mmCIF file of C-alpha atoms in Angstrom:
data_model
loop_
_atom_site.group_PDB
_atom_site.id
_atom_site.type_symbol
_atom_site.label_atom_id
_atom_site.label_comp_id
_atom_site.label_asym_id
_atom_site.label_seq_id
_atom_site.Cartn_x
_atom_site.Cartn_y
_atom_site.Cartn_z
ATOM 1 C CA UNK Y 1 126.733 108.473 89.168
ATOM 2 C CA UNK Y 2 126.516 107.881 92.904
ATOM 3 C CA UNK Y 3 123.561 105.511 92.827
ATOM 4 C CA UNK Y 4 124.259 103.654 89.611
ATOM 5 C CA UNK Y 5 123.406 99.994 90.041
ATOM 6 C CA UNK Y 6 121.743 100.542 93.416
ATOM 7 C CA UNK Y 7 118.051 100.104 94.152
ATOM 8 C CA UNK Y 8 116.166 101.951 96.871
ATOM 9 C CA UNK Y 9 112.550 102.128 97.974
ATOM 10 C CA UNK Y 10 110.483 105.264 98.578
ATOM 11 C CA UNK Y 11 107.135 104.788 100.319
ATOM 12 C CA UNK Y 12 104.377 107.318 99.779
ATOM 13 C CA UNK Y 13 106.019 108.400 96.529
ATOM 14 C CA UNK Y 14 103.095 110.492 95.293
ATOM 15 C CA UNK Y 15 103.434 112.881 98.238
ATOM 16 C CA UNK Y 16 105.158 116.253 97.980
ATOM 17 C CA UNK Y 17 108.382 115.455 99.832
ATOM 18 C CA UNK Y 18 108.655 111.917 98.465
ATOM 19 C CA UNK Y 19 108.174 113.150 94.880
ATOM 20 C CA UNK Y 20 111.187 115.413 95.246
ATOM 21 C CA UNK Y 21 113.134 112.573 96.828
ATOM 22 C CA UNK Y 22 112.288 110.276 93.893
ATOM 23 C CA UNK Y 23 113.405 112.990 91.468
ATOM 24 C CA UNK Y 24 116.723 113.448 93.288
ATOM 25 C CA UNK Y 25 117.375 109.709 93.489
ATOM 26 C CA UNK Y 26 116.691 109.254 89.771
ATOM 27 C CA UNK Y 27 118.996 112.182 88.964
ATOM 28 C CA UNK Y 28 121.733 110.465 90.958
ATOM 29 C CA UNK Y 29 121.338 107.222 89.040
ATOM 30 C CA UNK Y 30 119.401 105.090 91.520
ATOM 31 C CA UNK Y 31 116.724 102.626 90.519
ATOM 32 C CA UNK Y 32 113.677 103.544 92.590
ATOM 33 C CA UNK Y 33 110.944 101.165 93.680
ATOM 34 C CA UNK Y 34 108.174 103.512 94.776
ATOM 35 C CA UNK Y 35 104.900 102.788 96.517
ATOM 36 C CA UNK Y 36 101.679 104.719 96.029
ATOM 37 C CA UNK Y 37 98.171 104.141 97.371
ATOM 38 C CA UNK Y 38 96.460 103.878 93.981
ATOM 39 C CA UNK Y 39 98.107 103.129 90.642
ATOM 40 C CA UNK Y 40 94.820 103.793 88.844
ATOM 41 C CA UNK Y 41 94.749 107.501 89.732
ATOM 42 C CA UNK Y 42 96.716 109.342 87.009
ATOM 43 C CA UNK Y 43 96.720 112.594 88.993
ATOM 44 C CA UNK Y 44 98.735 110.870 91.710
ATOM 45 C CA UNK Y 45 101.386 109.265 89.500
ATOM 46 C CA UNK Y 46 101.744 111.186 86.222
ATOM 47 C CA UNK Y 47 104.248 113.628 87.741
ATOM 48 C CA UNK Y 48 106.416 110.678 88.778
ATOM 49 C CA UNK Y 49 106.240 109.032 85.361
ATOM 50 C CA UNK Y 50 107.319 112.314 83.740
ATOM 51 C CA UNK Y 51 110.576 112.499 85.713
ATOM 52 C CA UNK Y 52 113.865 112.155 83.877
ATOM 53 C CA UNK Y 53 115.025 108.557 84.186
ATOM 54 C CA UNK Y 54 111.599 107.278 85.246
ATOM 55 C CA UNK Y 55 111.053 105.181 82.145
ATOM 56 C CA UNK Y 56 114.213 103.189 82.796
ATOM 57 C CA UNK Y 57 114.615 103.223 86.576
ATOM 58 C CA UNK Y 58 111.292 103.966 88.300
ATOM 59 C CA UNK Y 59 109.061 101.067 89.287
ATOM 60 C CA UNK Y 60 105.697 101.915 90.841
ATOM 61 C CA UNK Y 61 103.871 99.588 93.214
ATOM 62 C CA UNK Y 62 100.486 99.859 94.843
ATOM 63 C CA UNK Y 63 100.755 99.343 98.590
ATOM 64 C CA UNK Y 64 98.492 99.991 101.547
ATOM 65 C CA UNK Y 65 100.353 101.255 104.589
ATOM 66 C CA UNK Y 66 98.085 99.564 107.114
ATOM 67 C CA UNK Y 67 97.946 96.180 105.337
ATOM 68 C CA UNK Y 68 100.486 93.634 106.541
ATOM 69 C CA UNK Y 69 102.749 92.346 103.782
ATOM 70 C CA UNK Y 70 101.717 95.076 101.369
ATOM 71 C CA UNK Y 71 105.278 96.398 101.074
ATOM 72 C CA UNK Y 72 107.105 93.072 100.818
ATOM 73 C CA UNK Y 73 107.556 93.180 97.039
ATOM 74 C CA UNK Y 74 108.397 96.885 97.119
ATOM 75 C CA UNK Y 75 111.323 96.595 99.515
ATOM 76 C CA UNK Y 76 112.578 93.249 98.217
ATOM 77 C CA UNK Y 77 116.055 93.743 96.743
ATOM 78 C CA UNK Y 78 116.453 97.320 97.974
ATOM 79 C CA UNK Y 79 119.608 98.589 99.630
ATOM 80 C CA UNK Y 80 117.703 101.261 101.524
ATOM 81 C CA UNK Y 81 114.194 102.453 102.310
ATOM 82 C CA UNK Y 82 112.988 106.048 102.552
ATOM 83 C CA UNK Y 83 109.767 105.718 104.540
ATOM 84 C CA UNK Y 84 107.741 108.851 103.817
ATOM 85 C CA UNK Y 85 104.269 107.288 103.647
ATOM 86 C CA UNK Y 86 101.738 108.344 106.218
ATOM 87 C CA UNK Y 87 98.332 106.840 106.938
ATOM 88 C CA UNK Y 88 95.375 109.076 106.259
ATOM 89 C CA UNK Y 89 92.764 108.473 108.918
ATOM 90 C CA UNK Y 90 90.339 111.356 109.016
ATOM 91 C CA UNK Y 91 87.281 109.802 110.604
ATOM 92 C CA UNK Y 92 88.078 106.977 112.994
ATOM 93 C CA UNK Y 93 85.451 104.307 113.589
ATOM 94 C CA UNK Y 94 85.775 104.459 117.372
ATOM 95 C CA UNK Y 95 82.677 106.335 118.611
ATOM 96 C CA UNK Y 96 84.638 107.778 121.542
ATOM 97 C CA UNK Y 97 87.245 109.334 119.258
ATOM 98 C CA UNK Y 98 84.882 110.976 116.739
ATOM 99 C CA UNK Y 99 83.558 113.719 119.062
ATOM 100 C CA UNK Y 100 87.069 114.558 120.212
ATOM 101 C CA UNK Y 101 88.298 114.786 116.637
ATOM 102 C CA UNK Y 102 85.380 117.063 115.733
ATOM 103 C CA UNK Y 103 86.160 119.270 118.732
ATOM 104 C CA UNK Y 104 89.848 119.562 117.845
ATOM 105 C CA UNK Y 105 89.175 120.274 114.173
ATOM 106 C CA UNK Y 106 86.432 122.768 114.999
ATOM 107 C CA UNK Y 107 88.635 124.594 117.496
ATOM 108 C CA UNK Y 108 91.494 124.732 115.036
ATOM 109 C CA UNK Y 109 89.344 126.044 112.207
ATOM 110 C CA UNK Y 110 87.629 128.683 114.337
ATOM 111 C CA UNK Y 111 90.932 130.032 115.620
ATOM 112 C CA UNK Y 112 92.668 129.994 112.246
ATOM 113 C CA UNK Y 113 90.187 131.695 109.967
ATOM 114 C CA UNK Y 114 88.408 135.014 110.617
#
């Protein structure tokens, strides 16, 4: 297999695209160190644990994208990193940004749905 003996990291592994990437990497023989936001949420990780090869070659880590050092143990020893994680910031704390965000979301929703 192409990836036999090689270890790679996939950030944001519970996401749609990253899940498929993890599946492909496992199929090709890679060991995958994958980060997710919350290891205690079965709905976010059970599909990864069910993948062929996951029991032997998938290692899940909890990591917070915006926390410095959170990914150190995940990427340690990896030959490559597939960075697919994305921060989810829906309601910023900055009082000047909130009204603008509400305006943009409201405009989008009113123009998208009848």
